Amino acid sequence: MTTPDVAAGQPQPPGATRGFTPEAARRDVPVLHRTVNGRPLVWLDNGATTQKPRQVIEALTAFYAAANSNIHRGAHTMAREATQMYEAGRAAVAEFLGAPAPESIVFTRGTTEAINLVAQSWGRANLGPGDDVLVPVLEHHANIVPWQRIAKETRARVVPVPLRPDGSVDQDAYADLLSARTRLVVVSHASNVLGTVPPVREMTALAHRYRAKVLVDGAQAVAHFPVDVTDLDADFYTFSGHKIYAPTGIGALYARPEILQTMAPWQSGGNMIESVSFDRTTYAPVPHRFEAGTGHISGVAGLLAALNWLTAFDRAAVADYETSLTAYAQQALAQVPGLELLGPVAERIGVLTFTLPGRAPAEIADRLDGDGIAVRAGHHCAQPALAHYGLDAAARASLALYNTREEVDRLVASLLQLAVTGCAHRPASPAS
Ligand code: PLP
């Protein structure tokens, strides 16, 4: 069990920093040591969700074993402890993102809910007929559909920002599309299907010249490189805990404090009010007015532990390692006959989406699974990005800090086998 402090509400001391090696990270993550189909697991589905270090698992257990209570209500010790932990989690997220204050952080279920919150609250109040929302073609559906829906209601327009052939966001087209009509630009800090890392800082500065607001979807970024929302000058920034070694069902929205102050509540109920009567209801101050109902309290304990775990490593060393592993994987995959890798060569994260001639993506994933290698196949919730390449599906291997060159070698060996002989290393079934 971890220190009960995590669950009992004491912010974990920043912790002695640890020298980063992928092996050190792997040792902490129990599931990486299991087998799948008789082979040691190679988890290359980190873009979908990351695996959890024992520090996170133990924080959840410790919360329920020693500290479970609802928060912000109840005048007893455990309610106070749980509230303290929850608010320490908020402060940790603010620090992690370089946000100016904990009050600028709203806990959500994840990126999807955070974007919907902005669309429904800020969008409903600030978009109208003749307004444009600029959305790069590489966005995840979670950063397209909420804008389509609110644009329809408010009679604003969703304007796609095209990609260059290599999968980077066309900056010339972006500059041309910006105008006095632009109210909002949304952009991923890293693409979940092409790996592209757009020049978000520059895009934000340009958007601000037109007085447009900028929402950055950090779902695929925060685990891979340090983020500073103040330096980016983003108006909104979102991420999901489960993509950064924390539990599912918890995530966060950062909003520039002056903007958050002006936003009306989205969901309503308990926890978000100051007073309720049948004549007049008033709302709690930010950020609580955006957190209706009981939140994912244990999720915050897990998120706090995940952020402590990740930030105990030297983040620059983690980012450098992932960049070199990505370059290694790009070169290694190039040995597979016919394999086409999508996305730019540089300015990218380790999301490796590919096609193999004559092999359906689902078949590739299935064959790799037979070798204990988990990759994803399908449209990756980014159909416009795949359509840019004339595709409706592809296979995707996505890397994290605990992946190794040996694992990349196993991926490439299986793909070579599949490309050359038509089957991977799957052991023959008794019937065949
Ligand atoms: N944005 C991006 C870039 C993503 O990769 C994802 C998930 O894959 C999301 C948004 C949605 O995240 P969640 O399902 O955790 O809300």
Coordinates of C-alpha atoms and ligand atoms in Angstrom, one line a residue:
M1 CA 0.0 0.0 0.0
T2 CA 1.1 3.5 -0.7
T3 CA 1.4 6.1 1.9
P4 CA -2.1 6.8 3.2
D5 CA -1.3 10.5 2.8
V6 CA -2.2 10.2 -0.8
A7 CA -5.7 9.2 0.0
A8 CA -5.9 11.2 3.2
G9 CA -5.5 14.4 1.5
Q10 CA -1.9 15.4 2.0
P11 CA -0.4 16.5 -1.3
Q12 CA 2.4 14.0 -1.9
P13 CA 5.8 15.7 -1.4
P14 CA 7.1 16.5 -4.9
G15 CA 9.2 13.3 -4.3
A16 CA 12.8 12.7 -4.9
T17 CA 13.3 12.9 -8.6
R18 CA 14.2 9.7 -10.2
G19 CA 16.6 9.1 -13.1
F20 CA 14.5 8.1 -16.1
T21 CA 14.9 4.9 -17.9
P22 CA 12.2 2.9 -19.7
E23 CA 13.1 0.0 -17.5
A24 CA 12.5 2.0 -14.3
A25 CA 9.1 3.0 -15.6
R26 CA 8.3 -0.6 -16.7
R27 CA 9.1 -2.0 -13.3
D28 CA 6.3 0.2 -11.8
V29 CA 3.6 -1.0 -14.2
P30 CA 2.4 -4.5 -13.3
V31 CA 0.3 -5.2 -16.3
L32 CA 3.3 -4.9 -18.6
H33 CA 4.6 -8.1 -17.1
R34 CA 1.7 -10.3 -18.2
T35 CA 1.5 -12.5 -21.2
V36 CA -1.1 -12.4 -24.0
N37 CA -1.6 -15.5 -26.2
G38 CA 1.4 -17.1 -24.7
R39 CA 3.8 -14.2 -25.4
P40 CA 5.0 -11.4 -23.2
L41 CA 2.7 -8.4 -23.7
V42 CA 3.8 -5.6 -25.9
W43 CA 1.4 -2.7 -25.2
L44 CA 1.4 -0.4 -28.2
D45 CA -2.1 1.0 -27.7
N46 CA -1.1 3.9 -25.5
G47 CA -3.0 6.4 -27.7
A48 CA -6.2 4.7 -26.7
T49 CA -5.2 4.4 -23.0
T50 CA -2.0 4.1 -21.0
Q51 CA -1.2 1.4 -18.4
K52 CA -1.1 2.3 -14.8
P53 CA 1.8 2.3 -12.4
R54 CA 1.4 0.6 -9.0
Q55 CA 1.6 4.0 -7.4
V56 CA -1.7 4.9 -9.1
I57 CA -3.3 1.6 -8.3
E58 CA -2.3 1.8 -4.7
A59 CA -3.6 5.4 -4.4
L60 CA -7.0 4.1 -5.5
T61 CA -6.9 1.2 -3.0
A62 CA -5.7 3.5 -0.2
F63 CA -8.4 6.0 -0.9
Y64 CA -11.2 3.3 -0.6
A65 CA -9.4 1.4 2.2
A66 CA -8.7 4.4 4.4
A67 CA -10.2 7.6 3.3
N68 CA -13.4 7.3 1.3
S69 CA -15.8 10.2 1.8
N70 CA -17.8 12.7 -0.3
I71 CA -16.2 16.1 -0.5
H72 CA -17.2 19.8 0.1
R73 CA -20.0 18.6 2.4
G74 CA -20.1 17.2 5.9
A75 CA -18.4 18.6 8.9
H76 CA -16.4 15.5 9.7
T77 CA -12.7 14.6 9.5
M78 CA -12.9 12.3 6.6
A79 CA -14.9 14.8 4.5
R80 CA -12.3 17.4 5.2
E81 CA -9.5 15.0 4.3
A82 CA -11.1 14.0 1.1
T83 CA -11.8 17.6 0.2
Q84 CA -8.2 18.5 0.9
M85 CA -7.0 15.7 -1.3
Y86 CA -9.4 16.7 -4.1
E87 CA -8.2 20.3 -4.0
A88 CA -4.6 19.2 -3.8
G89 CA -5.3 17.3 -7.0
R90 CA -6.6 20.5 -8.6
A91 CA -3.5 22.4 -7.5
A92 CA -1.3 19.6 -8.9
V93 CA -3.0 19.8 -12.2
A94 CA -2.6 23.6 -12.3
E95 CA 1.1 23.3 -11.6
F96 CA 1.4 20.5 -14.1
L97 CA -0.1 22.6 -16.8
G98 CA 1.6 25.9 -15.8
A99 CA -1.8 27.4 -15.1
P100 CA -2.0 30.6 -13.1
A101 CA -4.2 29.3 -10.3
P102 CA -6.0 26.1 -9.1
E103 CA -9.3 27.9 -9.7
S104 CA -8.6 27.8 -13.4
I105 CA -8.9 24.0 -13.4
V106 CA -12.3 22.2 -13.7
F107 CA -12.4 18.5 -13.2
T108 CA -14.2 16.7 -15.9
R109 CA -14.7 13.0 -17.0
G110 CA -12.0 13.6 -19.6
T111 CA -11.2 15.6 -22.8
T112 CA -14.6 14.9 -24.4
E113 CA -16.5 16.3 -21.5
A114 CA -14.2 19.2 -21.2
I115 CA -14.7 20.2 -24.8
N116 CA -18.4 19.7 -24.5
L117 CA -18.4 22.0 -21.4
V118 CA -16.7 24.8 -23.4
A119 CA -19.0 24.3 -26.4
Q120 CA -22.2 24.3 -24.3
S121 CA -21.2 27.1 -22.0
W122 CA -18.8 29.4 -23.7
G123 CA -19.9 28.5 -27.2
R124 CA -23.6 28.9 -26.6
A125 CA -23.0 32.4 -25.2
N126 CA -20.4 33.6 -27.7
L127 CA -21.1 32.0 -31.0
G128 CA -23.7 33.4 -33.4
P129 CA -24.7 33.8 -37.0
G130 CA -21.7 34.7 -39.2
D131 CA -19.1 33.4 -36.7
D132 CA -16.4 30.9 -37.7
V133 CA -14.9 28.1 -35.6
L134 CA -11.7 26.9 -37.3
V135 CA -11.1 23.2 -36.9
P136 CA -8.0 21.4 -38.4
V137 CA -8.8 18.3 -40.4
L138 CA -6.7 16.2 -38.1
E139 CA -8.9 16.6 -35.1
H140 CA -10.4 13.8 -33.0
H141 CA -14.2 13.6 -33.4
A142 CA -14.3 14.9 -29.8
N143 CA -13.0 18.2 -31.1
I144 CA -15.2 18.3 -34.2
V145 CA -18.7 17.1 -33.3
P146 CA -19.4 19.3 -30.2
W147 CA -18.5 22.3 -32.5
Q148 CA -20.8 21.1 -35.3
R149 CA -23.6 20.7 -32.9
I150 CA -23.3 24.1 -31.2
A151 CA -22.6 25.8 -34.6
K152 CA -25.8 24.4 -35.9
E153 CA -27.7 25.7 -32.9
T154 CA -26.1 29.2 -33.0
R155 CA -25.9 29.4 -36.8
A156 CA -22.1 29.7 -36.7
R157 CA -19.9 27.9 -39.2
V158 CA -17.4 25.1 -38.6
V159 CA -14.5 25.7 -41.1
P160 CA -12.0 22.9 -41.7
V161 CA -8.4 23.9 -41.8
P162 CA -6.7 21.7 -44.4
L163 CA -3.7 19.5 -44.0
R164 CA -0.6 19.4 -46.1
P165 CA 0.2 16.1 -47.9
D166 CA 2.4 15.0 -45.0
G167 CA -0.3 15.5 -42.4
S168 CA 0.9 18.7 -40.9
V169 CA -1.7 21.6 -40.5
D170 CA -1.4 23.9 -43.6
Q171 CA -0.3 27.1 -41.9
D172 CA -0.8 29.2 -45.0
A173 CA -4.3 28.1 -45.4
Y174 CA -4.8 28.7 -41.6
A175 CA -3.6 32.2 -41.9
D176 CA -5.9 32.8 -44.9
L177 CA -8.9 31.4 -43.1
L178 CA -8.5 33.6 -40.1
S179 CA -10.7 36.7 -40.2
A180 CA -12.7 39.0 -38.1
R181 CA -15.4 36.3 -38.3
T182 CA -13.2 33.8 -36.4
R183 CA -14.5 33.5 -32.8
L184 CA -12.7 30.3 -32.0
V185 CA -9.8 28.1 -33.2
V186 CA -9.6 24.6 -31.8
V187 CA -6.5 22.5 -32.3
S188 CA -4.9 19.3 -31.0
H189 CA -1.6 19.7 -29.3
A190 CA -0.7 16.3 -30.8
S191 CA -2.8 14.2 -33.3
N192 CA -4.0 10.8 -32.1
V193 CA -3.9 9.4 -35.7
L194 CA -1.1 11.2 -37.5
G195 CA 1.2 12.0 -34.5
T196 CA 1.4 15.6 -35.8
V197 CA 2.4 18.3 -33.2
P198 CA 1.1 21.5 -34.8
P199 CA 2.8 24.8 -33.9
V200 CA 0.2 25.6 -31.3
R201 CA 1.9 28.6 -29.8
E202 CA 2.3 30.3 -33.2
M203 CA -1.3 29.4 -34.2
T204 CA -2.6 30.8 -30.9
A205 CA -0.7 34.1 -31.3
L206 CA -2.1 34.5 -34.8
A207 CA -5.6 33.7 -33.7
H208 CA -5.4 36.3 -30.9
R209 CA -4.6 39.0 -33.4
Y210 CA -8.1 38.4 -34.7
R211 CA -9.4 38.4 -31.1
A212 CA -10.4 34.8 -31.5
K213 CA -10.2 32.4 -28.6
V214 CA -8.1 29.2 -28.8
L215 CA -8.9 25.7 -27.4
V216 CA -6.1 23.2 -27.3
D217 CA -6.9 19.5 -27.0
G218 CA -4.0 18.1 -25.1
A219 CA -5.3 14.5 -24.8
Q220 CA -2.3 13.1 -26.7
A221 CA 0.2 15.7 -25.6
V222 CA 0.5 15.8 -21.9
A223 CA 2.0 12.3 -21.4
H224 CA 4.7 12.9 -23.9
F225 CA 6.1 16.4 -23.4
P226 CA 5.9 19.2 -20.8
V227 CA 3.0 21.6 -21.4
D228 CA 2.8 25.2 -20.2
V229 CA -0.6 26.8 -20.9
T230 CA 0.7 30.2 -19.9
D231 CA 3.5 30.0 -22.4
L232 CA 1.1 28.7 -25.1
D233 CA -1.2 31.5 -24.2
A234 CA -4.1 29.1 -24.7
D235 CA -7.6 30.2 -23.6
F236 CA -8.7 26.6 -23.0
Y237 CA -6.7 23.4 -22.6
T238 CA -8.1 19.9 -22.1
F239 CA -6.7 16.4 -21.2
S240 CA -7.8 13.0 -20.0
G241 CA -6.3 11.3 -17.0
H242 CA -6.4 7.8 -18.5
K243 CA -4.0 8.8 -21.3
I244 CA -1.5 10.0 -18.7
Y245 CA -1.2 6.9 -16.5
A246 CA -4.2 7.9 -14.3
P247 CA -7.7 6.2 -14.1
T248 CA -10.5 6.5 -16.6
G249 CA -13.3 8.9 -15.9
I250 CA -11.2 11.8 -14.7
G251 CA -9.7 14.7 -16.7
A252 CA -9.4 18.4 -16.6
L253 CA -10.2 21.6 -18.4
Y254 CA -8.0 24.6 -18.0
A255 CA -9.7 27.9 -18.8
R256 CA -8.2 31.4 -18.7
P257 CA -9.5 32.8 -15.4
E258 CA -11.1 35.9 -16.9
I259 CA -13.0 33.7 -19.4
L260 CA -14.1 31.1 -16.8
Q261 CA -15.5 33.9 -14.6
T262 CA -17.8 34.9 -17.5
M263 CA -19.1 31.4 -18.3
A264 CA -22.5 30.1 -17.2
P265 CA -22.8 26.7 -15.6
W266 CA -23.4 23.8 -18.0
Q267 CA -24.7 20.9 -15.9
S268 CA -26.6 21.8 -12.8
G269 CA -27.5 20.3 -9.4
G270 CA -25.7 19.8 -6.2
N271 CA -22.2 21.0 -5.5
M272 CA -22.4 23.9 -8.0
I273 CA -24.7 26.2 -6.2
E274 CA -24.3 28.8 -3.5
S275 CA -28.0 29.0 -2.5
V276 CA -31.2 27.6 -3.9
S277 CA -34.8 28.8 -3.4
F278 CA -37.8 28.7 -5.6
D279 CA -37.4 32.4 -6.1
R280 CA -33.7 32.6 -6.9
T281 CA -30.8 30.2 -7.2
T282 CA -27.2 31.5 -7.1
Y283 CA -24.1 29.6 -8.2
A284 CA -20.9 28.7 -6.5
P285 CA -17.7 30.5 -7.5
V286 CA -15.5 29.0 -10.2
P287 CA -14.4 26.3 -10.7
H288 CA -17.1 24.6 -8.5
R289 CA -20.0 26.0 -10.5
F290 CA -18.8 23.7 -13.4
E291 CA -18.6 20.6 -11.2
A292 CA -22.3 19.6 -10.7
G293 CA -22.9 16.4 -8.7
T294 CA -20.4 14.1 -7.0
G295 CA -17.2 14.1 -8.9
H296 CA -14.7 11.2 -9.5
I297 CA -13.0 11.7 -6.1
S298 CA -10.9 8.5 -6.2
G299 CA -10.1 9.4 -9.8
V300 CA -8.5 12.6 -8.5
A301 CA -6.5 10.5 -6.0
G302 CA -5.3 8.4 -8.9
L303 CA -4.6 11.4 -11.1
L304 CA -2.6 13.1 -8.3
A305 CA -0.5 9.9 -8.0
A306 CA 0.0 9.7 -11.8
L307 CA 1.2 13.2 -12.0
N308 CA 3.5 12.6 -9.1
W309 CA 4.8 9.5 -10.7
L310 CA 5.4 11.1 -14.1
T311 CA 6.9 14.3 -12.9
A312 CA 9.3 12.5 -10.5
F313 CA 11.1 11.6 -13.8
D314 CA 13.0 14.2 -15.6
R315 CA 10.4 15.2 -18.2
A316 CA 12.9 16.4 -20.7
A317 CA 14.7 13.0 -20.5
V318 CA 11.3 11.3 -21.1
A319 CA 10.5 13.5 -24.1
D320 CA 14.0 12.9 -25.6
Y321 CA 13.7 9.1 -25.0
E322 CA 10.3 9.0 -26.7
T323 CA 11.6 11.1 -29.6
S324 CA 14.5 8.7 -30.2
L325 CA 12.2 5.7 -29.8
T326 CA 9.8 7.1 -32.4
A327 CA 12.7 7.8 -34.8
Y328 CA 13.9 4.2 -34.3
A329 CA 10.4 2.8 -34.9
Q330 CA 10.0 4.9 -38.1
Q331 CA 13.2 3.5 -39.5
A332 CA 12.5 0.0 -38.4
L333 CA 9.0 0.0 -39.9
A334 CA 10.4 1.2 -43.2
Q335 CA 11.9 -2.3 -43.5
V336 CA 8.5 -3.8 -43.9
P337 CA 7.7 -4.1 -47.6
G338 CA 4.8 -1.9 -48.7
L339 CA 4.2 -0.5 -45.3
E340 CA 3.0 3.2 -45.5
L341 CA 3.3 5.3 -42.4
L342 CA 1.0 8.3 -42.1
G343 CA 1.9 11.7 -40.7
P344 CA 4.9 13.9 -40.8
V345 CA 8.4 12.7 -40.4
A346 CA 9.4 15.2 -37.7
E347 CA 7.4 17.4 -35.2
R348 CA 5.5 14.4 -34.1
I349 CA 4.8 12.1 -31.2
G350 CA 5.1 8.3 -31.3
V351 CA 1.8 7.6 -32.8
L352 CA 2.6 5.3 -35.8
T353 CA -0.5 4.8 -38.0
F354 CA 0.1 2.6 -41.0
T355 CA -1.3 0.5 -43.8
L356 CA 0.0 -2.7 -45.4
P357 CA -1.0 -3.6 -48.9
G358 CA -3.5 -6.4 -49.2
R359 CA -4.1 -6.5 -45.4
A360 CA -7.1 -5.0 -43.7
P361 CA -6.2 -3.0 -40.6
A362 CA -8.4 -5.3 -38.5
E363 CA -6.5 -8.3 -39.8
I364 CA -3.2 -6.7 -38.9
A365 CA -4.3 -6.0 -35.4
D366 CA -5.6 -9.5 -35.0
R367 CA -2.4 -11.1 -36.3
L368 CA -0.3 -8.9 -34.0
D369 CA -2.5 -9.8 -31.1
G370 CA -1.7 -13.4 -31.8
D371 CA 1.9 -12.5 -31.0
G372 CA 1.0 -10.6 -27.8
I373 CA 1.3 -7.2 -29.4
A374 CA -1.6 -4.8 -28.8
V375 CA -2.2 -2.2 -31.6
R376 CA -5.5 -0.6 -32.6
A377 CA -7.2 -0.7 -36.0
G378 CA -10.1 1.3 -37.3
H379 CA -10.8 5.0 -37.9
H380 CA -9.3 6.1 -34.6
C381 CA -12.2 8.6 -34.1
A382 CA -10.5 10.8 -36.7
Q383 CA -12.3 10.0 -40.0
P384 CA -11.5 13.3 -41.7
A385 CA -7.8 12.8 -41.0
L386 CA -7.9 9.3 -42.6
A387 CA -10.0 10.6 -45.5
H388 CA -7.1 13.0 -46.2
Y389 CA -5.1 9.9 -47.2
G390 CA -8.1 8.3 -49.0
L391 CA -8.5 5.8 -46.2
D392 CA -11.3 4.8 -43.9
A393 CA -9.2 2.6 -41.6
A394 CA -5.6 2.0 -40.6
A395 CA -3.6 0.2 -38.0
R396 CA -1.9 2.2 -35.2
A397 CA 0.9 1.5 -32.8
S398 CA 1.3 4.2 -30.2
L399 CA 4.3 4.5 -27.9
A400 CA 4.8 5.5 -24.3
L401 CA 7.7 6.1 -22.0
Y402 CA 7.8 2.4 -20.9
N403 CA 8.1 1.0 -24.4
T404 CA 11.5 -0.3 -25.6
R405 CA 13.4 -0.9 -28.8
E406 CA 13.1 -4.6 -28.2
E407 CA 9.3 -4.2 -28.3
V408 CA 9.5 -2.2 -31.5
D409 CA 11.7 -5.0 -32.9
R410 CA 9.0 -7.5 -32.0
L411 CA 6.4 -5.4 -33.8
V412 CA 8.5 -5.2 -36.9
A413 CA 9.4 -8.9 -36.9
S414 CA 5.7 -9.8 -36.7
L415 CA 4.8 -7.3 -39.5
L416 CA 7.6 -8.6 -41.7
Q417 CA 6.3 -12.1 -41.2
L418 CA 2.8 -11.0 -42.1
A419 CA 3.9 -9.0 -45.1
V420 CA 6.2 -11.7 -46.5
T421 CA 4.4 -14.9 -45.6
G422 CA 0.9 -13.7 -45.0
C423 CA 0.8 -14.9 -41.4
A424 CA 2.4 -13.7 -38.2
H425 CA 4.0 -15.9 -35.6
R426 CA 0.7 -17.1 -34.2
P427 CA 1.1 -20.7 -33.0
A428 CA -0.8 -23.2 -35.1
S429 CA -4.1 -24.1 -33.6
P430 CA -4.7 -27.9 -33.1
A431 CA -7.4 -27.8 -35.8
S432 CA -5.1 -26.3 -38.5
Ligands
PLP1 N1 -8.8 14.2 -28.3 C1 -7.8 13.4 -28.7 C2 -6.7 13.9 -29.5 C3 -7.8 12.0 -28.4 O1 -6.9 11.2 -28.8 C4 -8.9 11.5 -27.6 C5 -9.0 10.1 -27.3 O2 -8.5 9.2 -28.0 C6 -9.9 12.4 -27.2 C7 -9.8 13.7 -27.6 C8 -11.1 11.9 -26.4 O3 -10.6 11.6 -25.1 P1 -11.5 10.9 -24.0 O4 -12.2 9.7 -24.7 O5 -10.6 10.5 -23.0 O6 -12.5 11.9 -23.6

